[in-house]
PDB file of C-alpha atoms in Angstrom:
ATOM      1  CA  MET G   1       0.000   0.000   0.000  1.00  0.00           C
ATOM      2  CA  GLY G   2       1.410   3.363  -1.073  1.00  0.00           C
ATOM      3  CA  ARG G   3       1.287   6.615   0.855  1.00  0.00           C
ATOM      4  CA  PHE G   4      -0.977   8.138  -1.791  1.00  0.00           C
ATOM      5  CA  ASP G   5      -3.388   5.270  -2.508  1.00  0.00           C
ATOM      6  CA  GLY G   6      -6.823   6.719  -3.235  1.00  0.00           C
ATOM      7  CA  ARG G   7      -5.456  10.222  -3.757  1.00  0.00           C
ATOM      8  CA  THR G   8      -5.377  12.273  -6.926  1.00  0.00           C
ATOM      9  CA  ALA G   9      -2.641  14.661  -8.052  1.00  0.00           C
ATOM     10  CA  VAL G  10      -2.482  17.127 -10.921  1.00  0.00           C
ATOM     11  CA  VAL G  11       1.109  17.790 -12.032  1.00  0.00           C
ATOM     12  CA  THR G  12       1.574  20.662 -14.469  1.00  0.00           C
ATOM     13  CA  GLY G  13       4.784  20.528 -16.453  1.00  0.00           C
ATOM     14  CA  GLY G  14       4.658  16.782 -15.898  1.00  0.00           C
ATOM     15  CA  THR G  15       6.014  15.829 -19.307  1.00  0.00           C
ATOM     16  CA  SER G  16       9.691  16.408 -18.463  1.00  0.00           C
ATOM     17  CA  GLY G  17      12.237  17.304 -15.828  1.00  0.00           C
ATOM     18  CA  ILE G  18      11.153  17.857 -12.244  1.00  0.00           C
ATOM     19  CA  GLY G  19       7.445  17.619 -13.125  1.00  0.00           C
ATOM     20  CA  ARG G  20       8.010  14.194 -14.682  1.00  0.00           C
ATOM     21  CA  ALA G  21       9.996  13.035 -11.647  1.00  0.00           C
ATOM     22  CA  ILE G  22       7.224  14.192  -9.298  1.00  0.00           C
ATOM     23  CA  ALA G  23       4.567  12.432 -11.384  1.00  0.00           C
ATOM     24  CA  LEU G  24       6.540   9.176 -11.349  1.00  0.00           C
ATOM     25  CA  LEU G  25       7.166   9.310  -7.594  1.00  0.00           C
ATOM     26  CA  LEU G  26       3.486   9.950  -6.917  1.00  0.00           C
ATOM     27  CA  GLY G  27       2.637   6.994  -9.154  1.00  0.00           C
ATOM     28  CA  GLU G  28       5.034   4.754  -7.248  1.00  0.00           C
ATOM     29  CA  GLU G  29       3.110   5.676  -4.106  1.00  0.00           C
ATOM     30  CA  GLY G  30      -0.220   4.702  -5.688  1.00  0.00           C
ATOM     31  CA  ALA G  31      -1.697   8.073  -6.697  1.00  0.00           C
ATOM     32  CA  ARG G  32      -3.910   8.784  -9.684  1.00  0.00           C
ATOM     33  CA  VAL G  33      -1.778  11.339 -11.523  1.00  0.00           C
ATOM     34  CA  TYR G  34      -2.997  13.792 -14.145  1.00  0.00           C
ATOM     35  CA  VAL G  35       0.117  14.635 -16.168  1.00  0.00           C
ATOM     36  CA  ALA G  36      -0.577  18.087 -17.600  1.00  0.00           C
ATOM     37  CA  GLY G  37       1.587  19.487 -20.361  1.00  0.00           C
ATOM     38  CA  ARG G  38       1.793  20.613 -23.970  1.00  0.00           C
ATOM     39  CA  ASP G  39       3.583  17.660 -25.562  1.00  0.00           C
ATOM     40  CA  GLU G  40       1.108  14.833 -26.102  1.00  0.00           C
ATOM     41  CA  GLU G  41       3.706  12.209 -27.018  1.00  0.00           C
ATOM     42  CA  ARG G  42       5.836  12.829 -23.931  1.00  0.00           C
ATOM     43  CA  GLY G  43       2.789  13.267 -21.698  1.00  0.00           C
ATOM     44  CA  THR G  44       1.246  10.001 -22.816  1.00  0.00           C
ATOM     45  CA  SER G  45       4.585   8.279 -22.254  1.00  0.00           C
ATOM     46  CA  VAL G  46       4.865   9.664 -18.708  1.00  0.00           C
ATOM     47  CA  ALA G  47       1.252   8.686 -17.949  1.00  0.00           C
ATOM     48  CA  HIS G  48       1.966   5.104 -19.082  1.00  0.00           C
ATOM     49  CA  GLU G  49       5.090   5.047 -16.935  1.00  0.00           C
ATOM     50  CA  VAL G  50       3.119   6.298 -13.915  1.00  0.00           C
ATOM     51  CA  THR G  51       0.699   3.410 -14.422  1.00  0.00           C
ATOM     52  CA  SER G  52       3.501   0.878 -14.844  1.00  0.00           C
ATOM     53  CA  ARG G  53       4.921   1.996 -11.478  1.00  0.00           C
ATOM     54  CA  GLY G  54       1.683   1.319  -9.614  1.00  0.00           C
ATOM     55  CA  GLY G  55      -0.275   4.536 -10.044  1.00  0.00           C
ATOM     56  CA  ASP G  56      -3.007   5.549 -12.459  1.00  0.00           C
ATOM     57  CA  GLY G  57      -1.480   7.928 -15.004  1.00  0.00           C
ATOM     58  CA  ARG G  58      -3.563  10.117 -17.305  1.00  0.00           C
ATOM     59  CA  PHE G  59      -2.318  12.755 -19.728  1.00  0.00           C
ATOM     60  CA  VAL G  60      -4.226  16.012 -20.180  1.00  0.00           C
ATOM     61  CA  ARG G  61      -2.960  18.392 -22.879  1.00  0.00           C
ATOM     62  CA  THR G  62      -2.691  21.744 -21.125  1.00  0.00           C
ATOM     63  CA  ASP G  63      -0.841  24.986 -21.779  1.00  0.00           C
ATOM     64  CA  VAL G  64      -0.891  26.913 -18.505  1.00  0.00           C
ATOM     65  CA  ALA G  65      -0.225  30.152 -20.417  1.00  0.00           C
ATOM     66  CA  ASP G  66      -3.753  29.920 -21.872  1.00  0.00           C
ATOM     67  CA  ASP G  67      -6.837  30.152 -19.652  1.00  0.00           C
ATOM     68  CA  ALA G  68      -9.069  27.828 -21.714  1.00  0.00           C
ATOM     69  CA  PRO G  69      -6.962  24.649 -21.339  1.00  0.00           C
ATOM     70  CA  VAL G  70      -6.476  25.344 -17.621  1.00  0.00           C
ATOM     71  CA  ALA G  71     -10.236  25.705 -17.172  1.00  0.00           C
ATOM     72  CA  SER G  72     -10.717  22.452 -19.069  1.00  0.00           C
ATOM     73  CA  LEU G  73      -8.206  20.683 -16.812  1.00  0.00           C
ATOM     74  CA  ALA G  74      -9.935  22.057 -13.729  1.00  0.00           C
ATOM     75  CA  ALA G  75     -13.259  20.752 -15.026  1.00  0.00           C
ATOM     76  CA  THR G  76     -11.946  17.375 -16.239  1.00  0.00           C
ATOM     77  CA  ALA G  77      -9.916  16.213 -13.235  1.00  0.00           C
ATOM     78  CA  PRO G  78     -12.623  16.680 -10.569  1.00  0.00           C
ATOM     79  CA  ARG G  79     -15.322  15.172 -12.799  1.00  0.00           C
ATOM     80  CA  THR G  80     -13.198  12.079 -13.358  1.00  0.00           C
ATOM     81  CA  VAL G  81     -12.216  11.970  -9.705  1.00  0.00           C
ATOM     82  CA  ARG G  82     -15.854  12.077  -8.595  1.00  0.00           C
ATOM     83  CA  SER G  83     -16.528   8.997 -10.678  1.00  0.00           C
ATOM     84  CA  SER G  84     -14.004   7.078  -8.588  1.00  0.00           C
ATOM     85  CA  THR G  85     -13.509   6.880  -4.838  1.00  0.00           C
ATOM     86  CA  ALA G  86     -12.314  10.423  -4.169  1.00  0.00           C
ATOM     87  CA  SER G  87     -14.292  13.637  -4.385  1.00  0.00           C
ATOM     88  CA  THR G  88     -11.594  16.212  -5.156  1.00  0.00           C
ATOM     89  CA  ALA G  89      -7.988  16.411  -6.244  1.00  0.00           C
ATOM     90  CA  SER G  90      -5.762  15.809  -3.229  1.00  0.00           C
ATOM     91  CA  MET G  91      -2.644  17.488  -4.601  1.00  0.00           C
ATOM     92  CA  LEU G  92      -1.678  20.055  -7.202  1.00  0.00           C
ATOM     93  CA  MET G  93       1.960  20.268  -8.254  1.00  0.00           C
ATOM     94  CA  THR G  94       2.959  23.077 -10.583  1.00  0.00           C
ATOM     95  CA  ARG G  95       6.216  23.613 -12.373  1.00  0.00           C
ATOM     96  CA  LEU G  96       6.277  26.735 -14.480  1.00  0.00           C
ATOM     97  CA  GLY G  97       9.172  28.118 -16.434  1.00  0.00           C
TER      98      GLY G  97
END
């Protein structure tokens, strides 16, 4: 049992670097991880890796410089979370720059 079983995290900038590392560590601890980023190929790859490490990885194409994709992410993650065992996102990790 991982420290984050049953919890949900949204990691912006999760397609590379520190964001990717955070997403993978959360996955290893059992979290459902929304990997948010601009690069669909890398994001999908990270989401699959999160899942292979014991979490539930999902990629959401998001550019945090644009309000519309951020609003979509905010609407998508909680709606999906409500359909599972949790009611809200437990963690939000942002990496900008």
